[in-house]
CSV table of C-alpha atoms in Angstrom, one decimal:
chain,number,residue,atom,x,y,z
A,1,MET,CA,-20.0,-12.7,14.2
A,2,PRO,CA,-18.0,-9.2,15.5
A,3,ARG,CA,-19.3,-8.3,18.7
A,4,ASN,CA,-21.7,-5.2,19.4
A,5,ARG,CA,-21.0,-2.1,21.6
A,6,GLN,CA,-24.3,-0.7,22.5
A,7,PHE,CA,-25.7,2.0,24.3
A,8,LEU,CA,-29.1,1.7,26.6
A,9,LEU,CA,-31.5,4.0,28.1
A,10,ASP,CA,-30.5,2.6,31.4
A,11,SER,CA,-32.8,5.7,32.8
A,12,ARG,CA,-35.3,8.4,32.2
A,13,PRO,CA,-34.2,12.0,33.4
A,14,GLN,CA,-35.9,13.8,36.1
A,15,GLY,CA,-35.2,17.4,34.4
A,16,GLU,CA,-32.0,17.7,32.5
A,17,ALA,CA,-31.2,14.5,30.9
A,18,SER,CA,-27.5,12.9,32.1
A,19,ALA,CA,-24.9,10.7,31.3
A,20,SER,CA,-26.4,8.2,33.9
A,21,ASN,CA,-29.2,8.0,32.1
A,22,PHE,CA,-27.5,5.7,28.9
A,23,LYS,CA,-25.5,2.0,30.0
A,24,LEU,CA,-22.5,1.1,27.3
A,25,VAL,CA,-22.5,-2.6,26.7
A,26,THR,CA,-21.3,-5.4,24.8
A,27,SER,CA,-24.0,-7.7,23.2
A,28,GLU,CA,-23.1,-10.3,20.6
A,29,THR,CA,-24.4,-10.4,17.1
A,30,PRO,CA,-27.0,-12.7,16.6
A,31,ALA,CA,-26.8,-15.3,13.1
A,32,LEU,CA,-28.5,-14.2,10.0
A,33,GLN,CA,-31.7,-15.1,9.0
A,34,ASP,CA,-33.0,-15.4,5.1
A,35,GLY,CA,-34.4,-11.4,4.5
A,36,GLN,CA,-31.7,-9.9,6.8
A,37,VAL,CA,-28.5,-7.8,6.5
A,38,LEU,CA,-25.3,-7.0,8.9
A,39,VAL,CA,-24.5,-3.5,8.5
A,40,ARG,CA,-21.4,-2.4,10.2
A,41,HIS,CA,-22.7,1.7,11.2
A,42,HIS,CA,-19.7,4.3,10.3
A,43,TYR,CA,-21.4,7.8,11.9
A,44,LEU,CA,-24.2,7.5,14.4
A,45,SER,CA,-27.0,10.7,14.4
A,46,LEU,CA,-28.2,12.5,17.0
A,47,ASP,CA,-30.2,15.4,17.0
A,48,PRO,CA,-32.5,17.2,20.2
A,49,TYR,CA,-35.7,14.9,19.5
A,50,MET,CA,-33.8,12.1,20.8
A,51,ARG,CA,-33.7,14.6,24.5
A,52,GLY,CA,-38.5,14.2,24.1
A,53,ARG,CA,-38.2,10.4,23.7
A,54,MET,CA,-36.4,9.7,27.3
A,55,ASP,CA,-39.3,10.9,29.1
A,56,ASP,CA,-42.4,8.2,29.6
A,57,ALA,CA,-44.9,11.0,28.4
A,58,LYS,CA,-47.0,11.7,25.5
A,59,SER,CA,-45.8,13.1,22.2
A,60,TYR,CA,-46.0,12.3,19.0
A,61,ALA,CA,-43.7,9.2,19.5
A,62,LYS,CA,-43.2,6.9,21.6
A,63,PRO,CA,-40.5,6.8,24.4
A,64,GLN,CA,-37.5,5.4,24.5
A,65,PRO,CA,-38.1,1.8,25.8
A,66,LEU,CA,-36.1,1.6,29.3
A,67,GLY,CA,-32.8,-1.5,29.3
A,68,GLN,CA,-33.4,-1.3,25.2
A,69,VAL,CA,-30.2,0.5,22.5
A,70,MET,CA,-30.8,4.3,21.7
A,71,GLN,CA,-32.4,5.0,18.8
A,72,GLY,CA,-31.7,7.0,16.3
A,73,GLY,CA,-30.3,7.2,12.4
A,74,THR,CA,-27.2,5.8,11.3
A,75,VAL,CA,-25.4,5.5,8.0
A,76,GLY,CA,-22.9,2.6,7.1
A,77,GLU,CA,-21.7,-0.6,5.3
A,78,VAL,CA,-23.2,-4.0,4.4
A,79,VAL,CA,-20.4,-6.6,5.6
A,80,GLU,CA,-23.1,-9.8,5.0
A,81,SER,CA,-26.9,-10.4,3.5
A,82,ARG,CA,-28.9,-12.6,3.0
A,83,ALA,CA,-30.9,-10.2,1.7
A,84,ALA,CA,-32.1,-10.3,-2.0
A,85,GLY,CA,-31.1,-6.5,-3.5
A,86,PHE,CA,-28.3,-6.1,-0.6
A,87,LYS,CA,-24.7,-7.8,-0.7
A,88,PRO,CA,-21.6,-6.8,1.1
A,89,GLY,CA,-19.7,-3.3,0.3
A,90,ASP,CA,-22.9,-1.4,-0.3
A,91,LYS,CA,-23.5,1.8,1.9
A,92,VAL,CA,-26.5,2.6,3.6
A,93,VAL,CA,-28.8,4.4,5.8
A,94,GLY,CA,-30.9,3.4,8.5
A,95,MET,CA,-32.5,3.8,12.1
A,96,GLY,CA,-29.5,1.2,13.4
A,97,GLY,CA,-29.4,2.7,16.3
A,98,TRP,CA,-26.9,3.8,19.2
A,99,GLN,CA,-24.6,0.3,18.3
A,100,GLU,CA,-21.4,0.0,16.3
A,101,TYR,CA,-23.8,-2.4,14.1
A,102,SER,CA,-27.5,-4.1,13.1
A,103,VAL,CA,-28.9,-6.8,12.1
A,104,VAL,CA,-31.7,-4.9,9.7
A,105,ALA,CA,-34.8,-6.9,7.8
A,106,ALA,CA,-34.5,-5.6,4.6
A,107,ALA,CA,-37.9,-5.8,3.3
A,108,GLN,CA,-39.6,-4.3,5.7
A,109,PRO,CA,-40.4,-0.5,5.2
A,110,GLY,CA,-38.1,2.5,5.1
A,111,ALA,CA,-35.4,0.0,7.8
A,112,LEU,CA,-32.0,0.4,5.0
A,113,ARG,CA,-31.8,2.2,2.5
A,114,LYS,CA,-29.2,1.8,-0.5
A,115,VAL,CA,-27.5,5.5,-0.6
A,116,ASP,CA,-24.8,6.8,-3.8
A,117,THR,CA,-21.5,8.6,-2.2
A,118,SER,CA,-19.6,9.7,-5.6
A,119,GLN,CA,-21.1,13.0,-4.8
A,120,VAL,CA,-22.6,13.3,-1.2
A,121,PRO,CA,-20.2,12.0,1.5
A,122,LEU,CA,-21.9,9.8,3.4
A,123,SER,CA,-22.3,11.0,6.9
A,124,TYR,CA,-24.3,13.3,4.5
A,125,TYR,CA,-27.1,11.9,3.9
A,126,LEU,CA,-27.6,11.9,8.1
A,127,GLY,CA,-28.0,15.4,8.0
A,128,ALA,CA,-28.5,17.5,5.1
A,129,VAL,CA,-29.3,15.1,3.7
A,130,GLY,CA,-31.3,12.7,5.3
A,131,MET,CA,-33.8,13.8,8.0
A,132,PRO,CA,-32.6,17.5,9.2
A,133,GLY,CA,-32.6,18.4,5.5
A,134,VAL,CA,-36.1,17.2,4.4
A,135,THR,CA,-37.1,18.7,7.8
A,136,ALA,CA,-36.3,22.3,6.3
A,137,TRP,CA,-37.7,21.6,3.5
A,138,TYR,CA,-40.9,20.0,4.4
A,139,GLY,CA,-41.5,23.5,6.7
A,140,LEU,CA,-39.6,26.0,4.7
A,141,VAL,CA,-42.0,25.1,1.0
A,142,LYS,CA,-45.5,23.3,2.5
A,143,ILE,CA,-45.8,25.6,5.8
A,144,LEU,CA,-44.0,28.4,4.1
A,145,GLN,CA,-44.8,29.0,0.9
A,146,PRO,CA,-42.1,30.5,-0.1
A,147,ARG,CA,-42.2,33.4,-3.0
A,148,GLU,CA,-39.2,35.4,-4.9
A,149,GLY,CA,-38.3,37.9,-2.5
A,150,GLN,CA,-40.2,37.5,0.5
A,151,THR,CA,-38.0,37.0,4.1
A,152,MET,CA,-37.6,34.2,5.4
A,153,VAL,CA,-35.9,33.4,9.1
A,154,VAL,CA,-34.5,30.1,11.2
A,155,SER,CA,-33.4,29.2,14.4
A,156,ALA,CA,-31.0,27.1,14.8
A,157,ALA,CA,-29.5,28.8,11.8
A,158,ALA,CA,-25.8,26.8,11.9
A,159,GLY,CA,-27.1,23.9,12.7
A,160,ALA,CA,-27.8,20.9,10.3
A,161,VAL,CA,-31.9,22.3,9.5
A,162,GLY,CA,-31.1,25.6,9.6
A,163,SER,CA,-28.0,25.9,6.6
A,164,ALA,CA,-30.4,23.3,5.0
A,165,PHE,CA,-33.1,25.7,5.0
A,166,GLY,CA,-31.0,28.4,4.2
A,167,ALA,CA,-29.4,27.2,1.0
A,168,LEU,CA,-33.7,26.1,-0.2
A,169,ALA,CA,-35.0,29.8,0.0
A,170,LYS,CA,-31.6,31.3,-1.3
A,171,ALA,CA,-32.5,28.7,-4.6
A,172,ARG,CA,-36.4,29.6,-4.0
A,173,GLY,CA,-35.3,33.6,-4.2
A,174,CYS,CA,-36.0,34.6,-0.8
A,175,ARG,CA,-34.4,36.7,1.6
A,176,VAL,CA,-32.5,34.8,4.6
A,177,VAL,CA,-31.8,35.6,8.0
A,178,GLY,CA,-30.8,33.4,10.7
A,179,ILE,CA,-30.2,33.4,14.5
A,180,ALA,CA,-27.9,31.5,15.9
A,181,GLY,CA,-25.6,31.2,19.4
A,182,GLY,CA,-22.1,33.1,19.0
A,183,GLN,CA,-20.4,35.6,16.5
A,184,GLU,CA,-18.5,31.9,14.8
A,185,LYS,CA,-22.1,30.3,14.6
A,186,CYS,CA,-22.7,33.8,12.6
A,187,ASP,CA,-19.8,34.4,11.0
A,188,TYR,CA,-20.9,31.1,8.9
A,189,VAL,CA,-24.2,31.4,9.3
A,190,VAL,CA,-23.0,34.9,6.7
A,191,GLN,CA,-19.7,33.4,5.2
A,192,ASP,CA,-20.1,29.9,5.0
A,193,LEU,CA,-24.0,29.5,4.1
A,194,GLY,CA,-24.9,32.7,1.9
A,195,PHE,CA,-27.4,33.9,4.6
A,196,ASP,CA,-27.9,37.2,4.2
A,197,ALA,CA,-27.7,38.7,7.5
A,198,CYS,CA,-28.3,36.5,11.1
A,199,VAL,CA,-28.4,37.8,14.4
A,200,ASP,CA,-26.5,36.4,17.3
A,201,TYR,CA,-29.5,36.4,20.6
A,202,LYS,CA,-26.8,35.1,22.7
A,203,GLN,CA,-26.4,39.8,22.5
A,204,HIS,CA,-29.9,39.8,23.7
A,205,ALA,CA,-31.6,39.2,26.9
A,206,ASP,CA,-34.9,39.6,25.8
A,207,ALA,CA,-37.5,39.6,23.3
A,208,GLY,CA,-37.7,43.6,23.1
A,209,SER,CA,-34.1,43.7,22.4
A,210,LEU,CA,-33.3,40.9,20.0
A,211,SER,CA,-36.4,42.2,18.1
A,212,LYS,CA,-35.1,45.3,17.2
A,213,ALA,CA,-32.2,43.2,16.0
A,214,LEU,CA,-34.0,41.4,13.7
A,215,ARG,CA,-35.9,45.0,12.6
A,216,GLU,CA,-32.2,45.6,11.3
A,217,ALA,CA,-31.5,42.6,9.7
A,218,CYS,CA,-35.5,42.1,8.1
A,219,PRO,CA,-36.2,45.8,6.9
A,220,ASP,CA,-39.5,43.9,5.4
A,221,GLY,CA,-40.6,42.4,7.9
A,222,VAL,CA,-40.6,39.1,8.3
A,223,HIS,CA,-43.2,36.9,5.7
A,224,GLY,CA,-42.3,33.1,6.8
A,225,TYR,CA,-40.6,32.1,10.0
A,226,PHE,CA,-39.0,28.2,11.2
A,227,GLU,CA,-38.6,27.7,14.6
A,228,ASN,CA,-36.5,25.4,16.0
A,229,VAL,CA,-36.1,27.0,19.9
A,230,GLY,CA,-39.2,28.5,20.9
A,231,GLY,CA,-38.4,31.1,24.0
A,232,MET,CA,-37.5,34.2,23.6
A,233,VAL,CA,-36.0,33.8,20.1
A,234,MET,CA,-39.9,33.3,19.3
A,235,ASP,CA,-41.4,36.0,20.7
A,236,ALA,CA,-38.3,37.8,19.2
A,237,VAL,CA,-39.9,37.1,15.8
A,238,MET,CA,-43.4,37.6,16.8
A,239,LEU,CA,-42.9,40.7,17.1
A,240,ARG,CA,-41.9,41.1,13.1
A,241,MET,CA,-44.4,39.1,11.5
A,242,ASN,CA,-46.0,40.3,8.5
A,243,ASP,CA,-49.3,40.0,8.9
A,244,PHE,CA,-50.2,37.5,6.7
A,245,GLY,CA,-46.9,35.7,8.1
A,246,ARG,CA,-46.8,31.3,8.6
A,247,ILE,CA,-44.4,30.0,11.0
A,248,ALA,CA,-43.9,26.2,10.9
A,249,VAL,CA,-42.9,24.7,14.5
A,250,CYS,CA,-40.2,22.2,14.4
A,251,GLY,CA,-38.6,22.4,17.7
A,252,MET,CA,-38.6,23.9,20.8
A,253,ILE,CA,-35.1,23.3,21.7
A,254,ALA,CA,-35.6,25.5,25.0
A,255,GLY,CA,-38.3,22.8,26.7
A,256,TYR,CA,-36.4,19.4,26.1
A,257,ASN,CA,-35.5,19.3,30.0
A,258,GLY,CA,-38.5,19.5,30.6
A,259,LYS,CA,-40.0,23.4,31.3
A,260,PRO,CA,-43.1,25.1,30.3
A,261,VAL,CA,-42.1,27.1,27.5
A,262,PRO,CA,-44.2,30.8,27.9
A,263,MET,CA,-45.6,32.6,24.4
A,264,THR,CA,-45.1,36.2,26.0
A,265,TYR,CA,-47.3,37.4,22.8
A,266,PRO,CA,-50.2,34.9,21.9
A,267,GLN,CA,-52.3,38.5,20.6
A,268,LEU,CA,-50.2,38.7,17.6
A,269,ILE,CA,-51.6,35.1,16.3
A,270,LEU,CA,-54.5,37.1,15.7
A,271,ARG,CA,-53.6,41.0,15.9
A,272,SER,CA,-51.8,39.6,12.3
A,273,ARG,CA,-53.3,36.3,11.3
A,274,LEU,CA,-51.0,34.4,11.5
A,275,THR,CA,-50.6,30.9,10.6
A,276,VAL,CA,-48.9,27.5,13.2
A,277,GLU,CA,-48.3,24.8,12.4
A,278,GLY,CA,-46.1,21.7,14.1
A,279,PHE,CA,-45.1,19.7,12.0
A,280,ILE,CA,-43.3,16.1,12.5
A,281,VAL,CA,-41.3,15.3,9.2
A,282,SER,CA,-41.4,11.2,9.9
A,283,GLU,CA,-45.6,11.2,9.0
A,284,HIS,CA,-45.0,13.0,6.1
A,285,MET,CA,-42.7,10.1,4.2
A,286,GLU,CA,-44.1,11.0,0.4
A,287,VAL,CA,-42.1,14.0,0.4
A,288,TRP,CA,-39.5,12.2,0.9
A,289,PRO,CA,-38.3,11.8,-2.7
A,290,GLN,CA,-38.7,15.0,-4.3
A,291,ALA,CA,-36.9,16.2,-1.0
A,292,LEU,CA,-33.2,14.1,-1.1
A,293,GLN,CA,-33.0,15.0,-4.5
A,294,GLU,CA,-32.9,19.0,-4.6
A,295,LEU,CA,-31.0,17.6,-1.6
A,296,ALA,CA,-27.9,16.3,-3.5
A,297,GLY,CA,-28.2,18.6,-6.1
A,298,LEU,CA,-27.4,21.2,-3.4
A,299,VAL,CA,-24.5,19.6,-2.4
A,300,ALA,CA,-22.8,18.8,-5.4
A,301,ALA,CA,-23.5,21.8,-6.6
A,302,GLY,CA,-21.8,23.5,-4.1
A,303,LYS,CA,-24.7,25.7,-3.3
A,304,LEU,CA,-25.0,23.6,0.3
A,305,ARG,CA,-21.8,23.3,2.4
A,306,PRO,CA,-22.2,21.9,5.6
A,307,ARG,CA,-20.8,22.0,8.9
A,308,GLU,CA,-20.3,19.2,11.2
A,309,SER,CA,-19.4,18.5,14.6
A,310,VAL,CA,-18.2,14.4,14.8
A,311,ALA,CA,-17.5,13.1,17.9
A,312,GLN,CA,-14.8,9.8,18.0
A,313,GLY,CA,-16.3,6.6,19.1
A,314,ILE,CA,-19.1,5.0,20.3
A,315,GLU,CA,-18.3,5.7,24.1
A,316,SER,CA,-18.4,9.3,23.2
A,317,ALA,CA,-22.1,9.6,22.0
A,318,PRO,CA,-23.4,10.6,25.9
A,319,GLU,CA,-21.7,13.7,26.1
A,320,ALA,CA,-22.1,15.0,22.7
A,321,PHE,CA,-25.9,14.1,22.5
A,322,LEU,CA,-26.2,16.5,25.8
A,323,GLY,CA,-23.7,18.9,24.7
A,324,LEU,CA,-26.1,19.3,21.5
A,325,LEU,CA,-29.2,20.0,23.8
A,326,LYS,CA,-26.6,23.2,25.1
A,327,GLY,CA,-26.0,24.3,21.4
A,328,ARG,CA,-22.5,23.3,21.4
A,329,ASN,CA,-21.7,21.6,18.4
A,330,PHE,CA,-21.6,23.5,15.2
A,331,GLY,CA,-23.6,22.0,12.3
A,332,LYS,CA,-24.9,18.5,12.5
A,333,GLN,CA,-23.5,16.6,15.3
A,334,LEU,CA,-22.5,13.0,14.3
A,335,VAL,CA,-21.0,10.2,16.5
A,336,LYS,CA,-17.7,8.3,13.8
A,337,LEU,CA,-17.6,4.9,14.9
A,338,ILE,CA,-15.4,3.2,12.5
């Protein structure tokens, strides 16, 4: 059996996460038992939610255990199988974690799923046609409930969730406005992803200034807002929300280092009669088949062209993850393992 390099969570962060919180080890891959599959990972997904799980604090998911392999999504290829329905060569998606191989109990619900790479690249199953894409779909369809002609806004628009959100909202006839950091990302959001406009938050020192720029980009106000960031960005969008607007809260990148994320204008929730709803996409598995089918169709039709940031080799995972938390990635952040 192959030797397996793995990253463990070695210590919990004190404030900002650092590379020293992780430990690279090499282990022997165990022999397969009946019902198990050995998967060689091709790509590892890095996602902002992983930062919250590094803390030993109450959250929507259990903390990442110390001394164990960092958890996360993976795509790869079956190299050995003792499970019905899987054979060597099958391309699969699962939660293999920060390691080069995983042994998976194939019968466990949601543990492993075969995927078709004839029209959708394997790596996309960790992004546009994976958890980030379904996250965008759920927030848009189930919470924001868009109607044709309405204006939908998403923060972190150049990322994996934001890019899928844009394609899904445009398919529903909406005006779609992104918020991203830097002119290059904003150009990509408009020119490649097909957004109607994008506002560069880095050009604004405070929520008031950013909100003025949003007013120009959203002349009819904002009907629905998909929140990935919090802080100043959320304050600015709330100033532009229409009466009875809806906000889907998916992430709070501004608070991932443990600091409080104050809301400057909570009175707007009452004044504008806003609906604000947080959600965790793993709690809504019933929508995944429908969402994945639509997302795969958008990719196949060329209407969703997500960008990827790819770090090379398992050893690059910690620094790539820390860069993701600071917005250094462009699109979906992956680690290529083979």
